[in-house]
Every structure is written in C-alpha cells, then in structure tokens.
C-alpha cells in the first residue's frame, strides 16, 4: 500500500515538474517572439537603394544615425527630388559641382521621389542634366526611406549626415549652398 502511495506521489511530482517545464518553455517562446519582432524592426530600418547604374547602396537609419559601409567617412546628403520639380533641377548643377570638388569627403544620394517613371525618360534626364552623383530608383525603398526620415511630402527635401553618421541638418526646399559647403569644410578640419 505504501508503495502505491509512493508511486502515486512520484507520478504527481513528474506531472507538476512537467507543467513547470512547460511554463519555462512558454516563457522562452514568448521571449523569442519578442526578439523576432525587435529584429524585424531593426531590419525594417535597413534600406537597399538600387541606383540607376545598377549599384546598391545599403544603409540603415536609426535614431537619426546613418550607417553604411560604402558611405563611411563621408558627409552624406540624401536629397529627395523629382524630374518634374523646377527647384530640384536648379540644385543639380550645384550638387554636381560640390560633389566633384569634395568627392573624397562628401556624397550626394539623389533619391527619386516619383512613381512610375519610365527608365528611358530618367536616362534622358540624367544625360541632359549631366548628373554625376548616384540616383536611386528603387521606388518602394525610396518611399519607405522618405517615411523614415520625417515623412517627406514635398520635394526637394534633403538630409545631411556627418562622417560619423550623426544627423546634421534638414533642408526643406533648395539646399543652402554656402551652408552645405561650410559643413563640408568644417568636417575637413
């Protein structure tokens, strides 16, 4: 009789230990789900911007910090623009000149903020305006990045990041050339 009670007691112990283990497993599983959600948020802040020339500029923007292997040690101006925008066209020669003069320390990334633009039309526009800096054409990624950087609604709108990736300044409308050049010169000191 004592053996039956002992056997019954041991069985109940395993049952409760098994339940406890199940609770731990459930907690671990919930933790993994949380980590997956956090990882997805981090991945969602990474942008693979395909350029007109077939290159890919991969960058991450998180808490006003720009991270990109290809853009390391350069000031980065992310410029949202469109082919139909007169102020955007006006900026192109200025960007070309500054980009050429400071290309070891500075880059302009022209983010096309226009839907359904024919690539032949864009090609003609790039040639006509002698654009020397990269133009990104990955429509979904371009618009997703625009949302991340303050919900861009009109063009031109530009965001300047320092060599360390820290956000420096937002330009709404035409970029102030003198101000931009001063930022570049300051970064060279």
Coordinates of C-alpha atoms in Angstrom, one line a residue:
X1 CA 0.0 0.0 0.0
X2 CA 2.8 2.4 0.9
X3 CA 4.4 1.6 -2.5
X4 CA 1.2 2.5 -4.3
X5 CA 1.1 5.9 -2.5
X6 CA 4.8 6.4 -3.1
X7 CA 4.3 5.6 -6.8
X8 CA 1.2 7.9 -7.0
X9 CA 3.2 10.7 -5.2
X10 CA 6.1 10.3 -7.7
X11 CA 3.7 10.4 -10.6
X12 CA 2.1 13.6 -9.4
X13 CA 5.6 15.1 -8.9
X14 CA 6.5 14.4 -12.5
X15 CA 3.2 15.9 -13.6
X16 CA 3.9 19.1 -11.8
X17 CA 7.5 19.2 -12.8
X18 CA 6.4 18.7 -16.4
X19 CA 4.0 21.6 -16.1
X20 CA 6.7 23.8 -14.7
X21 CA 9.0 22.9 -17.6
X22 CA 6.1 23.8 -20.0
X23 CA 5.8 27.2 -18.4
X24 CA 9.5 27.8 -18.9
X25 CA 9.3 26.7 -22.5
X26 CA 6.4 29.1 -23.0
X27 CA 8.3 32.0 -21.5
X28 CA 11.3 31.2 -23.7
X29 CA 9.0 31.0 -26.7
X30 CA 7.5 34.4 -25.9
X31 CA 10.9 35.9 -25.5
X32 CA 11.9 34.5 -28.9
X33 CA 8.8 36.2 -30.4
X34 CA 9.8 39.5 -28.8
X35 CA 13.3 39.2 -30.2
X36 CA 12.0 38.4 -33.6
X37 CA 9.8 41.5 -33.5
X38 CA 12.7 43.6 -32.4
X39 CA 14.9 42.1 -35.1
X40 CA 12.2 42.8 -37.7
X41 CA 12.1 46.5 -36.6
X42 CA 15.8 46.7 -37.0
X43 CA 15.7 45.0 -40.4
X44 CA 12.9 47.4 -41.4
X45 CA 15.3 50.3 -40.8
X46 CA 17.8 49.0 -43.4
X47 CA 17.3 50.2 -47.0
X48 CA 18.7 48.7 -50.1
X49 CA 18.6 51.5 -52.6
X50 CA 19.2 50.4 -56.1
X51 CA 20.8 53.1 -58.3
X52 CA 20.2 53.9 -61.9
X53 CA 23.7 52.5 -62.6
X54 CA 22.8 49.1 -61.1
X55 CA 24.7 49.5 -57.8
X56 CA 23.0 49.1 -54.5
X57 CA 23.5 51.5 -51.6
X58 CA 22.7 49.7 -48.4
X59 CA 22.1 51.9 -45.4
X60 CA 20.4 51.9 -42.0
X61 CA 18.8 54.8 -40.3
X62 CA 18.1 54.5 -36.6
X63 CA 17.7 57.3 -34.1
X64 CA 19.0 59.9 -36.5
X65 CA 22.1 57.9 -37.2
X66 CA 23.0 56.8 -40.7
X67 CA 25.1 53.6 -41.0
X68 CA 26.5 52.4 -44.3
X69 CA 29.8 50.6 -45.1
X70 CA 30.0 52.4 -48.5
X71 CA 29.4 55.8 -47.1
X72 CA 31.8 55.6 -44.1
X73 CA 34.0 58.6 -43.5
X74 CA 31.9 60.9 -45.8
X75 CA 29.3 63.6 -45.3
X76 CA 26.1 62.3 -46.9
X77 CA 23.4 64.4 -48.3
X78 CA 20.2 62.4 -49.0
X79 CA 18.2 64.5 -51.5
X80 CA 14.6 63.7 -52.3
X81 CA 13.8 65.0 -55.8
X82 CA 11.7 64.6 -58.9
X83 CA 12.2 65.2 -62.6
X84 CA 9.2 67.5 -62.8
X85 CA 10.3 69.7 -60.0
X86 CA 11.9 73.1 -61.1
X87 CA 13.8 73.7 -57.7
X88 CA 15.2 70.1 -57.9
X89 CA 16.5 70.8 -61.4
X90 CA 18.1 74.1 -60.1
X91 CA 20.0 72.1 -57.4
X92 CA 21.6 69.6 -59.8
X93 CA 24.5 71.9 -61.1
X94 CA 25.3 72.9 -57.5
X95 CA 25.3 69.3 -56.3
X96 CA 27.4 68.3 -59.3
X97 CA 30.0 71.0 -58.5
X98 CA 30.2 70.3 -54.8
X99 CA 30.2 66.5 -55.3
X100 CA 33.1 66.8 -57.8
X101 CA 35.1 69.2 -55.6
X102 CA 34.7 67.2 -52.4
X103 CA 34.1 63.6 -53.6
X104 CA 36.6 62.1 -51.2
X105 CA 34.7 63.5 -48.2
X106 CA 31.2 64.1 -49.5
X107 CA 28.4 62.3 -51.4
X108 CA 25.0 63.2 -52.7
X109 CA 22.5 60.5 -53.0
X110 CA 19.6 61.6 -55.2
X111 CA 16.5 59.7 -54.1
X112 CA 14.0 59.7 -56.8
X113 CA 10.7 60.6 -55.2
X114 CA 8.5 59.9 -58.2
X115 CA 6.3 56.9 -59.1
X116 CA 6.1 55.0 -62.3
X117 CA 8.8 57.0 -64.1
X118 CA 10.0 55.3 -67.4
X119 CA 13.7 54.5 -67.2
X120 CA 14.3 55.8 -70.7
X121 CA 12.8 59.2 -69.6
X122 CA 15.1 59.1 -66.5
X123 CA 18.1 58.2 -68.6
X124 CA 17.5 61.2 -70.9
X125 CA 17.0 63.5 -67.8
X126 CA 20.3 62.3 -66.2
X127 CA 22.2 62.9 -69.5
X128 CA 20.6 66.3 -70.1
X129 CA 21.5 67.5 -66.6
X130 CA 24.9 65.7 -66.6
X131 CA 24.1 64.2 -63.1
X132 CA 27.3 62.9 -61.6
X133 CA 26.1 61.6 -58.3
X134 CA 24.1 58.3 -57.7
X135 CA 20.3 58.4 -58.3
X136 CA 18.3 55.7 -56.5
X137 CA 15.4 54.2 -58.4
X138 CA 14.1 51.5 -56.0
X139 CA 10.6 53.1 -55.7
X140 CA 9.4 51.1 -52.7
X141 CA 12.6 51.6 -50.8
X142 CA 12.8 55.3 -51.8
X143 CA 9.4 56.0 -50.4
X144 CA 10.0 53.9 -47.3
X145 CA 13.1 55.9 -46.6
X146 CA 11.2 59.1 -47.1
X147 CA 8.7 58.0 -44.5
X148 CA 11.6 57.1 -42.0
X149 CA 13.3 60.5 -42.5
X150 CA 10.4 62.6 -41.3
X151 CA 7.6 61.7 -43.7
X152 CA 8.8 63.6 -46.7
X153 CA 5.8 65.1 -48.6
X154 CA 7.3 67.6 -51.0
X155 CA 10.5 68.0 -53.0
X156 CA 13.2 69.0 -52.8
X157 CA 13.9 67.9 -49.3
X158 CA 17.4 66.9 -48.1
X159 CA 19.0 65.4 -45.0
X160 CA 22.7 65.9 -44.2
X161 CA 24.6 63.4 -42.1
X162 CA 28.2 63.8 -40.8
X163 CA 31.1 61.4 -41.3
X164 CA 30.2 59.8 -38.0
X165 CA 26.7 59.1 -39.3
X166 CA 25.1 61.7 -37.0
X167 CA 22.3 63.8 -38.4
X168 CA 23.4 67.4 -39.0
X169 CA 20.7 69.3 -40.8
X170 CA 17.4 69.1 -42.8
X171 CA 16.9 71.3 -45.8
X172 CA 13.3 71.9 -46.9
X173 CA 13.4 73.4 -50.4
X174 CA 16.6 74.3 -52.2
X175 CA 19.7 73.4 -50.2
X176 CA 21.7 76.5 -49.0
X177 CA 24.9 76.0 -50.9
X178 CA 27.0 78.2 -48.6
X179 CA 25.8 76.4 -45.5
X180 CA 26.4 72.9 -47.1
X181 CA 30.0 73.9 -48.2
X182 CA 30.7 75.2 -44.7
X183 CA 29.6 71.9 -43.2
X184 CA 31.9 70.1 -45.6
X185 CA 34.8 72.4 -44.8
X186 CA 34.2 72.0 -41.1
X187 CA 34.4 68.2 -41.4
X188 CA 37.8 68.5 -43.1
X189 CA 39.4 70.3 -40.1

